[in-house]
Coordinates of C-alpha atoms in Angstrom, one line a residue:
M1 CA 17.5 7.4 7.9
K2 CA 13.7 7.6 7.7
S3 CA 13.8 6.1 4.2
T4 CA 15.9 3.1 5.2
I5 CA 13.6 2.5 8.2
R6 CA 10.5 2.5 6.0
L7 CA 11.9 0.4 3.2
F8 CA 14.2 -2.1 5.0
K9 CA 13.4 -1.8 8.7
A10 CA 17.1 -0.8 9.0
V11 CA 19.5 2.1 9.5
P12 CA 22.9 2.7 7.9
I13 CA 26.0 1.6 9.9
D14 CA 29.7 2.1 9.4
D15 CA 31.1 -0.7 11.6
V16 CA 30.2 -4.4 11.9
G17 CA 30.7 -4.4 15.7
T18 CA 27.9 -5.3 18.1
K19 CA 26.7 -4.2 21.5
E20 CA 23.6 -5.6 23.3
P21 CA 20.8 -3.0 24.0
S22 CA 20.7 -1.9 27.6
E23 CA 17.7 -2.6 29.8
K24 CA 17.0 1.2 29.7
L25 CA 16.8 1.1 25.9
L26 CA 14.6 -2.1 25.9
K27 CA 12.2 -0.4 28.2
K28 CA 11.8 2.4 25.7
T29 CA 11.2 0.2 22.7
M30 CA 9.6 -3.1 23.7
P31 CA 6.3 -1.6 24.9
Y32 CA 6.0 -0.2 21.3
G33 CA 6.7 -3.6 19.6
F34 CA 10.2 -3.2 18.3
I35 CA 13.9 -3.8 19.4
V36 CA 17.0 -2.2 18.1
A37 CA 19.6 -4.8 16.9
P38 CA 23.1 -5.0 18.5
E39 CA 24.9 -3.6 15.4
V40 CA 22.8 -0.5 15.6
V41 CA 23.4 0.0 19.3
Y42 CA 27.2 -0.3 18.6
N43 CA 27.1 2.3 15.8
Y44 CA 25.0 5.0 17.5
S45 CA 25.4 7.1 20.6
E46 CA 22.6 7.4 23.2
P47 CA 21.3 10.8 21.9
E48 CA 21.4 9.4 18.3
L49 CA 19.5 6.3 19.4
N50 CA 16.9 8.5 21.0
N51 CA 16.4 10.3 17.7
L52 CA 16.3 7.0 15.9
I53 CA 13.6 5.7 18.3
A54 CA 11.4 8.7 17.5
L55 CA 11.6 7.9 13.8
I56 CA 11.0 4.2 14.3
M57 CA 8.0 4.9 16.5
K58 CA 6.3 6.7 13.7
E59 CA 6.8 3.8 11.3
F60 CA 6.4 0.7 13.4
G61 CA 5.8 1.7 17.0
L62 CA 2.4 0.9 18.5
S63 CA 1.8 0.6 22.3
G64 CA -1.0 -1.1 24.2
E65 CA -2.2 2.4 25.3
Q66 CA -2.4 3.6 21.7
M67 CA -4.3 0.6 20.5
N68 CA -6.8 1.0 23.4
S69 CA -7.2 4.8 22.9
S70 CA -10.8 4.0 21.7
F71 CA -14.0 5.8 22.7
H72 CA -15.1 2.8 24.8
K73 CA -12.8 0.6 26.8
S74 CA -14.8 -2.7 27.0
W75 CA -16.4 -4.8 24.3
Q76 CA -18.8 -6.0 27.0
K77 CA -20.2 -2.5 27.4
V78 CA -20.7 -2.0 23.6
K79 CA -22.4 -5.4 23.5
T80 CA -24.7 -5.0 26.5
A81 CA -25.3 -1.3 27.1
K82 CA -28.6 0.3 26.0
I83 CA -28.3 2.0 22.6
K84 CA -29.7 5.2 24.2
Q85 CA -26.7 5.4 26.6
L86 CA -24.2 4.7 23.8
V87 CA -25.8 7.4 21.6
M88 CA -25.9 10.0 24.4
E89 CA -22.3 9.5 25.3
Q90 CA -21.3 9.9 21.6
L91 CA -23.4 13.1 21.3
L92 CA -21.6 14.5 24.3
H93 CA -18.3 13.8 22.7
Y94 CA -19.3 15.5 19.4
F95 CA -20.5 18.6 21.4
T96 CA -17.1 19.0 23.1
T97 CA -15.2 18.8 19.8
Y98 CA -17.2 20.1 16.9
G99 CA -19.7 22.0 19.1
F100 CA -17.0 23.7 21.2
E101 CA -15.1 24.6 18.0
Q102 CA -18.2 26.4 16.7
L103 CA -18.5 28.3 19.9
G104 CA -14.7 29.1 19.9
I105 CA -14.1 27.4 23.2
Y106 CA -12.6 24.1 22.1
N107 CA -9.9 22.7 24.4
K108 CA -8.4 19.2 24.1
E109 CA -8.5 18.9 27.8
S110 CA -12.3 19.2 27.9
V111 CA -13.1 16.6 25.2
Y112 CA -15.6 14.1 26.6
I113 CA -14.6 10.5 26.7
P114 CA -16.6 8.1 28.9
K115 CA -14.7 7.3 32.1
E116 CA -14.3 3.6 31.9
R117 CA -12.0 1.1 33.6
L118 CA -8.9 0.3 31.6
E119 CA -6.5 -2.5 32.5
I120 CA -4.3 -3.4 29.5
P121 CA -2.3 -6.7 29.7
E122 CA 1.4 -6.2 29.7
I123 CA 3.5 -7.4 26.8
E124 CA 4.8 -11.0 27.3
P125 CA 8.2 -10.9 25.7
E126 CA 8.5 -14.7 25.4
G127 CA 5.8 -15.1 22.8
F128 CA 5.7 -11.5 21.3
H129 CA 6.8 -11.0 17.7
F130 CA 9.0 -7.9 17.9
V131 CA 10.1 -5.9 14.8
I132 CA 13.9 -5.9 14.8
I133 CA 15.5 -2.7 13.4
K134 CA 18.7 -3.9 11.8
G135 CA 21.9 -2.1 10.7
Y136 CA 23.1 -2.3 7.0
A137 CA 26.4 -1.2 5.7
K138 CA 26.5 1.2 2.7
D139 CA 27.4 -1.5 0.2
K140 CA 24.5 -3.7 1.3
L141 CA 22.1 -0.8 1.2
K142 CA 23.2 0.0 -2.4
K143 CA 22.8 -3.6 -3.5
K144 CA 19.3 -3.8 -2.1
V145 CA 18.3 -0.5 -3.7
V146 CA 19.7 -1.4 -7.1
E147 CA 18.1 -4.8 -7.0
L148 CA 14.7 -3.2 -6.1
L149 CA 15.0 -0.7 -9.0
N150 CA 15.9 -3.5 -11.4
S151 CA 13.3 -5.9 -10.3
G152 CA 10.8 -4.8 -12.9
I153 CA 8.0 -4.0 -10.4
A154 CA 6.3 -0.6 -10.5
L155 CA 7.0 1.3 -7.3
G156 CA 4.6 3.5 -5.4
E157 CA 5.2 7.2 -4.8
D158 CA 6.5 6.8 -1.2
S159 CA 8.9 4.0 -2.2
I160 CA 10.2 6.1 -5.1
T161 CA 10.8 9.0 -2.6
D162 CA 12.6 6.7 -0.2
V163 CA 14.8 5.1 -2.9
L164 CA 15.8 8.6 -4.2
D165 CA 16.7 9.7 -0.7
I166 CA 18.9 6.6 -0.2
A167 CA 20.4 6.9 -3.7
T168 CA 21.4 10.5 -2.8
Y169 CA 22.8 9.4 0.5
L170 CA 24.9 6.7 -1.3
A171 CA 26.1 9.2 -3.9
F172 CA 24.9 7.3 -7.0
T173 CA 26.9 8.1 -10.1
E174 CA 26.0 8.4 -13.8
K175 CA 27.3 4.9 -14.2
D176 CA 24.9 3.7 -11.5
I177 CA 22.0 5.4 -13.3
E178 CA 22.7 3.6 -16.6
T179 CA 22.0 0.2 -15.0
I180 CA 18.6 1.2 -13.5
K181 CA 15.5 -0.1 -15.2
N182 CA 12.9 1.8 -13.1
K183 CA 11.9 4.8 -15.3
E184 CA 10.4 7.0 -12.6
V185 CA 13.4 6.8 -10.3
K186 CA 15.8 7.1 -13.3
V187 CA 14.3 10.4 -14.4
A188 CA 14.6 11.8 -10.9
L189 CA 18.2 10.8 -10.6
Y190 CA 18.9 12.5 -13.9
E191 CA 17.6 15.7 -12.2
Y192 CA 19.8 15.0 -9.1
L193 CA 23.0 14.6 -11.2
E194 CA 22.0 17.4 -13.7
L195 CA 22.1 15.1 -16.6
F196 CA 19.6 14.5 -19.4
P197 CA 18.9 11.4 -21.4
E198 CA 19.2 10.7 -25.1
H199 CA 16.3 8.2 -25.4
P200 CA 13.4 10.3 -26.6
I201 CA 10.7 8.9 -24.3
E202 CA 13.1 9.2 -21.3
F203 CA 13.8 12.8 -22.4
L204 CA 10.1 13.6 -22.6
R205 CA 9.6 12.0 -19.1
Y206 CA 12.4 14.1 -17.8
C207 CA 10.9 17.3 -19.2
I208 CA 7.5 16.5 -17.6
Y209 CA 9.2 15.8 -14.3
K210 CA 11.0 19.2 -14.5
S211 CA 7.8 21.0 -15.3
T212 CA 5.3 19.2 -13.0
E213 CA 7.4 17.1 -10.5
Q214 CA 5.5 14.0 -11.7
S215 CA 7.4 11.1 -13.4
L216 CA 4.6 9.4 -15.2
I217 CA 3.8 10.1 -18.8
I218 CA 0.0 10.5 -18.8
I219 CA -2.0 12.3 -21.4
N220 CA -4.8 13.9 -19.4
K221 CA -6.2 17.3 -18.6
E222 CA -4.4 17.6 -15.2
T223 CA -0.9 16.9 -16.6
I224 CA -1.4 19.2 -19.6
Q225 CA -2.6 22.0 -17.4
K226 CA 0.3 21.6 -15.0
I227 CA 2.7 21.9 -17.9
K228 CA 0.9 25.0 -19.3
D229 CA 1.0 26.6 -15.8
S230 CA 4.8 26.5 -15.8
N231 CA 6.9 29.1 -17.7
N232 CA 9.1 26.2 -18.9
L233 CA 12.2 28.2 -19.4
A234 CA 14.3 25.3 -18.0
I235 CA 12.5 23.0 -20.5
T236 CA 13.5 25.4 -23.4
R237 CA 17.1 25.1 -22.4
L238 CA 16.8 21.3 -22.3
F239 CA 15.3 21.2 -25.8
H240 CA 18.1 23.4 -27.0
K241 CA 20.8 21.1 -25.5
Y242 CA 19.0 18.1 -26.9
K243 CA 18.9 19.6 -30.4
E244 CA 22.6 20.6 -30.3
R245 CA 23.7 17.2 -29.0
Y246 CA 21.4 14.7 -30.7
G247 CA 19.3 16.6 -33.3
F248 CA 15.5 16.5 -33.2
E249 CA 15.0 13.4 -35.4
Q250 CA 14.7 11.0 -32.5
L251 CA 12.2 13.2 -30.7
A252 CA 10.2 13.5 -33.9
E253 CA 9.7 9.7 -33.8
I254 CA 7.5 10.1 -30.7
F255 CA 6.0 13.5 -31.4
L256 CA 2.6 12.4 -32.8
R257 CA 2.3 9.7 -30.1
F258 CA 2.6 12.3 -27.3
K259 CA 1.5 15.4 -29.3
P260 CA -0.8 16.9 -26.6
L261 CA 2.1 16.9 -24.1
F262 CA 4.6 18.4 -26.5
L263 CA 2.1 21.2 -27.4
A264 CA 1.5 21.9 -23.8
F265 CA 5.1 23.1 -23.5
R266 CA 4.4 25.9 -26.1
T267 CA 4.4 28.5 -23.3
N268 CA 7.1 30.8 -24.9
T269 CA 8.3 31.8 -28.3
Q270 CA 11.3 29.5 -28.5
M271 CA 9.2 26.4 -27.5
R272 CA 6.7 27.2 -30.1
T273 CA 9.6 27.2 -32.6
Y274 CA 10.9 23.9 -31.4
T275 CA 7.5 22.1 -31.4
N276 CA 6.8 23.5 -35.0
K277 CA 10.1 21.9 -36.1
L278 CA 9.2 18.6 -34.4
R279 CA 5.8 18.6 -36.1
K280 CA 7.4 18.9 -39.5
L281 CA 10.0 16.3 -38.8
A282 CA 7.3 13.9 -37.5
K283 CA 5.9 13.6 -41.0
I284 CA 9.1 11.8 -42.0
H285 CA 10.3 10.2 -38.8
H286 CA 7.2 9.1 -37.0
K287 CA 7.2 5.6 -35.4
P288 CA 3.9 4.3 -34.2
M289 CA 3.9 2.6 -30.8
Q290 CA 4.1 -1.2 -31.0
P291 CA 1.0 -2.9 -29.5
D292 CA 1.5 -4.9 -26.3
Y293 CA 0.5 -8.4 -27.3
L294 CA -0.2 -9.4 -23.6
N295 CA -2.8 -6.6 -23.4
E296 CA -4.8 -8.4 -26.1
V297 CA -4.7 -11.9 -24.6
T298 CA -8.2 -11.8 -23.0
A299 CA -9.7 -10.4 -26.2
L300 CA -8.0 -13.1 -28.3
I301 CA -9.4 -15.8 -26.0
K302 CA -12.9 -14.2 -26.3
S303 CA -12.7 -14.3 -30.1
N304 CA -11.1 -17.8 -30.1
Q305 CA -8.0 -16.4 -31.9
L306 CA -5.3 -17.0 -29.3
D307 CA -2.2 -19.0 -30.4
E308 CA -0.5 -20.6 -27.5
G309 CA 2.9 -20.7 -29.2
E310 CA 2.8 -17.0 -29.9
L311 CA 1.7 -16.4 -26.3
K312 CA 4.7 -18.3 -25.0
R313 CA 7.1 -16.4 -27.2
H314 CA 5.8 -13.1 -25.8
L315 CA 5.9 -14.4 -22.2
A316 CA 9.6 -15.1 -22.7
K317 CA 10.3 -11.5 -23.5
V318 CA 8.7 -9.9 -20.4
N319 CA 9.6 -9.7 -16.7
T320 CA 7.8 -11.8 -14.0
F321 CA 5.6 -8.9 -12.8
R322 CA 4.1 -8.3 -16.2
K323 CA 3.2 -12.0 -16.3
I324 CA 1.6 -11.7 -12.9
R325 CA -0.6 -8.8 -14.1
L326 CA -1.8 -11.0 -17.0
A327 CA -2.3 -13.9 -14.6
Y328 CA -4.7 -11.8 -12.5
A329 CA -6.7 -10.7 -15.5
L330 CA -7.1 -14.3 -16.6
N331 CA -7.8 -15.6 -13.1
Y332 CA -10.7 -13.2 -12.8
R333 CA -12.2 -14.4 -16.0
T334 CA -12.3 -18.0 -14.7
K335 CA -14.7 -17.0 -12.0
D336 CA -18.5 -16.4 -12.1
A337 CA -18.1 -12.7 -11.8
D338 CA -20.7 -10.2 -13.1
S339 CA -19.0 -6.9 -12.4
I340 CA -15.6 -5.4 -13.2
L341 CA -13.7 -2.3 -12.3
Y342 CA -11.3 -0.8 -14.9
R343 CA -8.5 1.2 -13.4
I344 CA -6.9 3.9 -15.5
R345 CA -3.3 5.1 -15.1
N346 CA -4.4 8.5 -13.9
G347 CA -5.8 6.9 -10.7
K348 CA -9.5 7.0 -11.8
G349 CA -11.7 4.1 -12.7
Y350 CA -15.1 3.0 -13.8
A351 CA -17.2 -0.1 -13.0
T352 CA -19.7 -1.9 -15.2
E353 CA -21.4 -5.2 -15.8
F354 CA -19.2 -8.0 -16.9
S355 CA -19.4 -11.5 -18.4
F356 CA -16.9 -13.9 -19.9
E357 CA -18.1 -17.1 -21.4
R358 CA -14.8 -18.9 -22.4
K359 CA -13.8 -19.7 -18.8
E360 CA -12.3 -23.1 -19.5
R361 CA -10.1 -21.6 -22.2
A362 CA -9.1 -18.8 -19.8
E363 CA -8.2 -21.4 -17.2
R364 CA -6.0 -23.3 -19.7
I365 CA -4.1 -20.1 -20.6
L366 CA -3.8 -19.1 -16.9
L367 CA -2.0 -22.4 -16.3
I368 CA 0.5 -21.6 -19.0
V369 CA 1.2 -18.2 -17.5
L370 CA 1.5 -19.5 -14.0
D371 CA 3.9 -22.2 -15.2
S372 CA 6.0 -19.5 -16.8
I373 CA 6.0 -17.6 -13.5
S374 CA 7.0 -20.7 -11.6
K375 CA 9.9 -21.4 -14.0
N376 CA 11.1 -17.7 -13.6
I377 CA 11.4 -18.0 -9.8
K378 CA 12.7 -21.5 -9.6
K379 CA 16.3 -20.3 -9.6
N380 CA 15.5 -18.3 -6.4
V381 CA 13.6 -20.8 -4.4
E382 CA 14.1 -24.3 -5.6
G383 CA 15.1 -26.6 -2.7
K384 CA 15.0 -23.7 -0.2
S385 CA 12.9 -23.9 3.0
I386 CA 10.6 -21.0 3.4
F387 CA 8.7 -20.1 6.5
I388 CA 5.2 -18.6 6.1
P389 CA 3.1 -18.3 9.3
N390 CA 0.1 -20.7 9.1
F391 CA -2.4 -17.8 9.6
V392 CA -1.0 -15.8 6.6
R393 CA -1.7 -16.2 2.9
Y394 CA 0.4 -14.0 0.7
T395 CA -0.6 -13.2 -2.9
L396 CA 1.5 -12.7 -6.0
P397 CA 2.7 -9.1 -6.1
A398 CA 1.7 -7.4 -9.4
T399 CA 2.7 -3.9 -8.4
E400 CA 4.2 -2.3 -5.3
K401 CA 1.9 0.6 -5.8
Q402 CA -0.9 -1.5 -4.3
F403 CA 1.0 -2.8 -1.3
T404 CA -0.3 -2.2 2.2
G405 CA 2.9 -1.7 4.1
N406 CA 5.1 -4.6 2.9
L407 CA 2.1 -6.8 2.0
P408 CA 1.0 -7.5 -1.6
S409 CA -2.5 -6.3 -2.2
G410 CA -5.0 -9.1 -1.4
S411 CA -2.8 -10.9 1.1
Y412 CA -4.9 -12.0 4.1
V413 CA -4.6 -13.1 7.7
S414 CA -6.9 -15.7 9.1
I415 CA -8.1 -16.3 12.7
P416 CA -10.0 -19.4 13.8
N417 CA -11.9 -17.5 16.4
D418 CA -13.0 -13.8 16.6
M419 CA -11.2 -10.9 15.1
I420 CA -10.4 -7.3 16.0
V421 CA -9.6 -4.9 13.2
G422 CA -9.2 -1.2 13.3
V423 CA -7.0 1.9 12.9
H424 CA -4.9 4.1 15.1
W425 CA -3.9 7.7 14.2
K426 CA -2.8 11.0 15.8
N427 CA -3.6 14.7 15.2
V428 CA -1.2 16.3 12.7
G429 CA 0.6 19.2 14.3
E430 CA -2.1 21.5 15.8
N431 CA -4.7 20.1 13.4
R432 CA -7.5 18.0 14.9
I433 CA -7.9 14.9 12.8
D434 CA -11.2 13.0 12.6
L435 CA -10.9 9.6 10.9
D436 CA -14.0 7.4 10.8
L437 CA -14.2 3.6 10.4
S438 CA -17.1 1.7 8.9
M439 CA -18.1 -1.7 7.5
L440 CA -20.4 -2.2 4.6
N441 CA -22.4 -5.2 3.5
P442 CA -25.4 -5.1 1.1
D443 CA -27.4 -7.4 3.4
T444 CA -26.7 -6.0 6.8
G445 CA -26.0 -2.4 5.7
K446 CA -23.5 -0.1 7.2
I447 CA -22.0 -0.4 10.7
G448 CA -19.8 2.2 12.3
W449 CA -19.3 5.9 12.8
D450 CA -22.6 7.3 11.3
S451 CA -24.6 4.1 11.7
S452 CA -25.1 1.4 14.2
Y453 CA -22.8 0.4 17.1
R454 CA -23.6 -3.3 16.6
T455 CA -25.5 -5.8 14.6
K456 CA -28.8 -7.2 16.0
D457 CA -27.2 -10.5 16.9
R458 CA -24.1 -8.7 18.4
S459 CA -21.8 -10.6 16.1
I460 CA -20.2 -7.3 15.1
L461 CA -19.4 -4.5 17.6
F462 CA -18.0 -1.0 17.0
S463 CA -15.8 0.7 19.6
G464 CA -17.2 4.2 19.0
D465 CA -16.4 7.3 17.1
Q466 CA -13.3 9.3 18.0
T467 CA -13.1 12.8 16.6
D468 CA -9.9 14.0 18.3
A469 CA -6.5 12.2 18.4
T470 CA -4.4 14.1 20.8
N471 CA -0.9 13.2 21.9
P472 CA 0.6 11.1 23.4
D473 CA -1.7 8.2 22.6
G474 CA -3.8 9.5 19.7
A475 CA -7.1 7.7 18.9
S476 CA -8.3 4.3 17.7
E477 CA -11.5 3.0 16.2
L478 CA -12.1 -0.8 16.1
F479 CA -14.4 -3.5 15.1
Y480 CA -15.0 -6.9 16.9
I481 CA -16.1 -9.6 14.4
Q482 CA -17.4 -12.9 15.6
N483 CA -17.4 -16.2 13.7
Q484 CA -20.7 -16.3 11.9
S485 CA -22.3 -17.7 8.7
K486 CA -20.4 -16.8 5.6
N487 CA -20.5 -13.1 4.9
T488 CA -18.3 -10.4 3.3
Y489 CA -17.8 -6.8 4.4
L490 CA -15.8 -3.9 2.9
L491 CA -13.9 -1.9 5.5
F492 CA -13.7 1.9 4.9
V493 CA -11.9 4.8 6.6
N494 CA -13.3 8.3 6.1
Y495 CA -11.3 11.5 6.6
Y496 CA -14.3 13.5 8.0
N497 CA -12.7 16.9 8.5
F498 CA -10.8 16.5 5.2
D499 CA -8.1 19.1 4.4
E500 CA -6.4 18.4 1.0
S501 CA -3.2 20.1 2.4
I502 CA -2.9 17.6 5.3
E503 CA -2.0 14.0 4.7
V504 CA -2.8 11.8 7.6
P505 CA -0.7 8.7 8.5
F506 CA -2.4 5.9 10.4
K507 CA -1.8 2.3 11.3
I508 CA -4.0 -0.7 10.5
I509 CA -4.4 -3.2 13.4
V510 CA -5.5 -6.8 13.2
G511 CA -5.8 -9.1 16.2
K512 CA -7.5 -12.1 17.7
E513 CA -9.8 -11.9 20.7
Q514 CA -12.6 -13.9 22.4
I515 CA -15.3 -12.2 24.6
E516 CA -16.5 -14.6 27.3
E517 CA -19.7 -13.7 29.0
K518 CA -18.3 -14.9 32.4
D519 CA -15.0 -12.9 32.1
A520 CA -14.9 -9.1 32.3
H521 CA -12.2 -7.6 30.1
Y522 CA -11.3 -4.0 30.8
F523 CA -9.6 -3.4 27.5
M524 CA -10.4 -3.5 23.8
V525 CA -7.1 -4.9 22.4
N526 CA -4.7 -7.2 24.1
P527 CA -1.3 -6.3 22.6
N528 CA -0.2 -9.9 22.9
N529 CA -3.0 -10.9 20.5
I530 CA -2.0 -8.6 17.7
I531 CA -1.1 -10.6 14.6
A532 CA -0.6 -7.9 12.0
T533 CA -0.1 -4.1 11.7
A534 CA 0.6 -2.0 8.7
K535 CA 1.2 1.7 8.2
S536 CA -0.9 3.6 5.7
K537 CA -2.0 7.2 5.0
I538 CA -5.1 9.0 3.7
N539 CA -5.1 12.1 1.5
S540 CA -8.6 11.8 0.2
R541 CA -12.1 11.9 1.7
Q542 CA -12.4 8.1 1.8
K543 CA -10.6 4.9 1.0
I544 CA -11.1 1.2 1.3
L545 CA -8.8 -0.5 3.8
G546 CA -9.7 -4.1 3.3
L547 CA -12.1 -7.0 3.0
I548 CA -13.5 -9.0 5.9
T549 CA -14.8 -12.4 5.3
S550 CA -16.4 -14.4 8.1
F551 CA -17.1 -18.1 8.3
P552 CA -18.5 -20.4 11.1
D553 CA -14.9 -21.4 11.9
E554 CA -12.7 -18.6 10.6
V555 CA -12.5 -14.8 10.1
R556 CA -10.2 -13.4 7.4
F557 CA -8.9 -9.8 6.8
Y558 CA -7.7 -9.1 3.3
F559 CA -5.3 -6.1 3.0
V560 CA -6.9 -4.2 0.1
E561 CA -6.3 -0.4 -0.2
T562 CA -8.0 1.6 -2.9
S563 CA -9.6 4.9 -3.4
I564 CA -12.4 4.8 -6.0
G565 CA -14.7 7.7 -5.0
R566 CA -17.1 8.5 -2.2
S567 CA -20.1 7.2 -4.0
I568 CA -19.1 3.6 -3.3
T569 CA -20.9 3.8 0.1
A570 CA -24.1 5.0 -1.4
S571 CA -26.7 2.2 -1.9
G572 CA -28.5 2.0 -5.2
S573 CA -25.7 3.5 -7.4
P574 CA -24.8 1.1 -10.3
F575 CA -21.2 2.2 -10.0
S576 CA -21.2 1.5 -6.2
E577 CA -22.8 -1.9 -6.6
H578 CA -20.5 -3.0 -9.4
S579 CA -17.4 -1.7 -7.5
R580 CA -18.3 -3.6 -4.4
K581 CA -19.0 -6.8 -6.2
Y582 CA -15.8 -6.5 -8.2
L583 CA -13.6 -5.9 -5.1
A584 CA -15.2 -8.7 -3.2
E585 CA -14.9 -11.2 -6.1
F586 CA -11.4 -10.2 -7.2
Y587 CA -9.7 -10.2 -3.8
K588 CA -11.4 -13.4 -2.5
N589 CA -9.8 -15.1 -5.5
T590 CA -6.3 -13.8 -5.7
I591 CA -3.4 -16.0 -6.7
S592 CA -1.5 -17.7 -3.8
L593 CA 2.2 -17.0 -3.4
N594 CA 2.3 -20.1 -1.1
Q595 CA 1.2 -22.3 -4.0
I596 CA 3.5 -20.8 -6.6
L597 CA 6.5 -21.2 -4.3
Q598 CA 5.7 -24.9 -3.9
D599 CA 5.2 -25.3 -7.7
A600 CA 8.7 -23.7 -8.1
G601 CA 10.3 -26.3 -5.8
A602 CA 10.4 -24.4 -2.5
I603 CA 9.8 -26.3 0.7
L604 CA 7.3 -24.6 3.0
T605 CA 8.2 -25.1 6.6
D606 CA 6.3 -24.5 9.9
T607 CA 9.4 -23.4 11.8
T608 CA 11.8 -20.5 11.6
S609 CA 14.7 -22.3 13.2
K610 CA 16.3 -23.7 10.0
C611 CA 14.5 -21.9 7.2
D612 CA 16.4 -20.3 4.4
I613 CA 13.8 -17.5 3.9
D614 CA 11.7 -16.1 6.7
L615 CA 8.4 -14.5 5.6
S616 CA 7.1 -13.7 9.1
L617 CA 5.1 -10.5 9.1
E618 CA 7.4 -8.8 11.4
K619 CA 10.5 -9.8 9.4
I620 CA 9.5 -8.9 5.8
E621 CA 11.0 -5.7 4.4
K622 CA 9.8 -3.9 1.3
D623 CA 11.9 -6.0 -1.0
T624 CA 11.6 -9.4 0.8
I625 CA 8.8 -10.8 -1.3
I626 CA 9.6 -8.8 -4.4
K627 CA 13.1 -10.2 -4.7
L628 CA 11.7 -13.8 -5.0
F629 CA 10.6 -12.8 -8.5
Y630 CA 13.8 -11.4 -10.2

């Protein structure tokens, strides 16, 4: 249930009947920004609906009270109060959380929050964009899952978990598994059905999954140590079965390529015998890995050795998402960038100086790749009317692992006036959770939780630091960003009282607002002015949430989530400086989905009334944008 809600904003149903939600039900859901569809109401009893609502709340629910659960309740106060007063109030808050904990007298009822007037505007249903929780029959759910798994896009860890949960619920068979292209999900389904694959790389992946519960084949110290820490008796039995059924010749073909991983399994006598046998067979049967031509394209451009005909032949062999990854690499090399961040498959990365002289050639090759992408998706969109809100610019999705919610990384929302952006979270169980929001710009420095409440010109305001997020409303931290001269900021969230065993879910909030000197507003966020929300989580000390770019007539928020180490906030570090420059340059110059759709023959419309495809933020599911590309 939770998995279908997260992936598809839907729940399973058995019957196609409908029943309108009651006024009582609407009063429960509408204040939190969602409505349960008639087919769901028809299929579930009232107690079942109440359980559903609790699950939906965690994923998509966000009330005006929760959004306004900030330290201060008025932007006017943050803007006009003396800094001394703001600091004293903040210190009192710290004393009643961290201070009282040290003294052993902490009590959530005694946490100090300034007593300020709060009058939150009620939701106006007429113009509010509610999330609709739909009902899908089993056959439709299966079709959506299979299509997502065969799309060719790499899925993130949470999506893989959700897909596996749904596949189990739908009772996938061995025949179903044979059609799946997604390697990570396929190996987990082998485990579920107690099967094992013949293909040598899939077999190795399966053994790694059995030993470490990770589905990626990565040769690094962490993976090798995890394998060594297991007794691997189950792996021994798998190798025995493989030898009896297929022989070891196929495995010997890949032994040398993945030798450190095979040797890591030598944790018992029988496995040492098997790996010795593979080592001998590898001298005869070894097959070196074929190089990926598309990985060499930028180097070939740099050395003036790229053949366009050969490039087109290789493009014809790969899926659209592989082309998109190449397009982004080329696109970056057409800009005046002087820093680059290389991400490694194990999640780490390094940043360094960067230069690329053959920009015109890179631009020419980029056009070839984009044309190939447009031709790929033409069959899905040509002649169709597609609605994209005028304040949204989606980017081409390269990998779902970098999505924020259902948004491809680098997608942005634009507001012609002033913007509010922030996060909302709750304590996890009995654990007090302290998340901290900050903005960083090399010129203006840091604004936020351990720095200033506001800039000198009051163009950026911070709502204050919350260190306790008790139920029912939790806590929020927010920034108010005014129109100003062109400037770029990175938005960070820190997990201050970090506990590696406690993962913290939170929601990103983006809205529009306008502080008028003559009008007193006794709230921080008007729920009717929210234009985008997205669920996320943090399981590290710090992560980047996005990029904020301000102009005299516009403010943009780019959805960009990445964890590249704590040192990025430290000034003076070459790694930090190159990382910041790369992220700002890369995401300000992403490739527009809007434009590619038009190039492929789609008709972008400004109304939802007669559109074939609705890409409204509240409508898109995990697969909505992805399925345009397969």
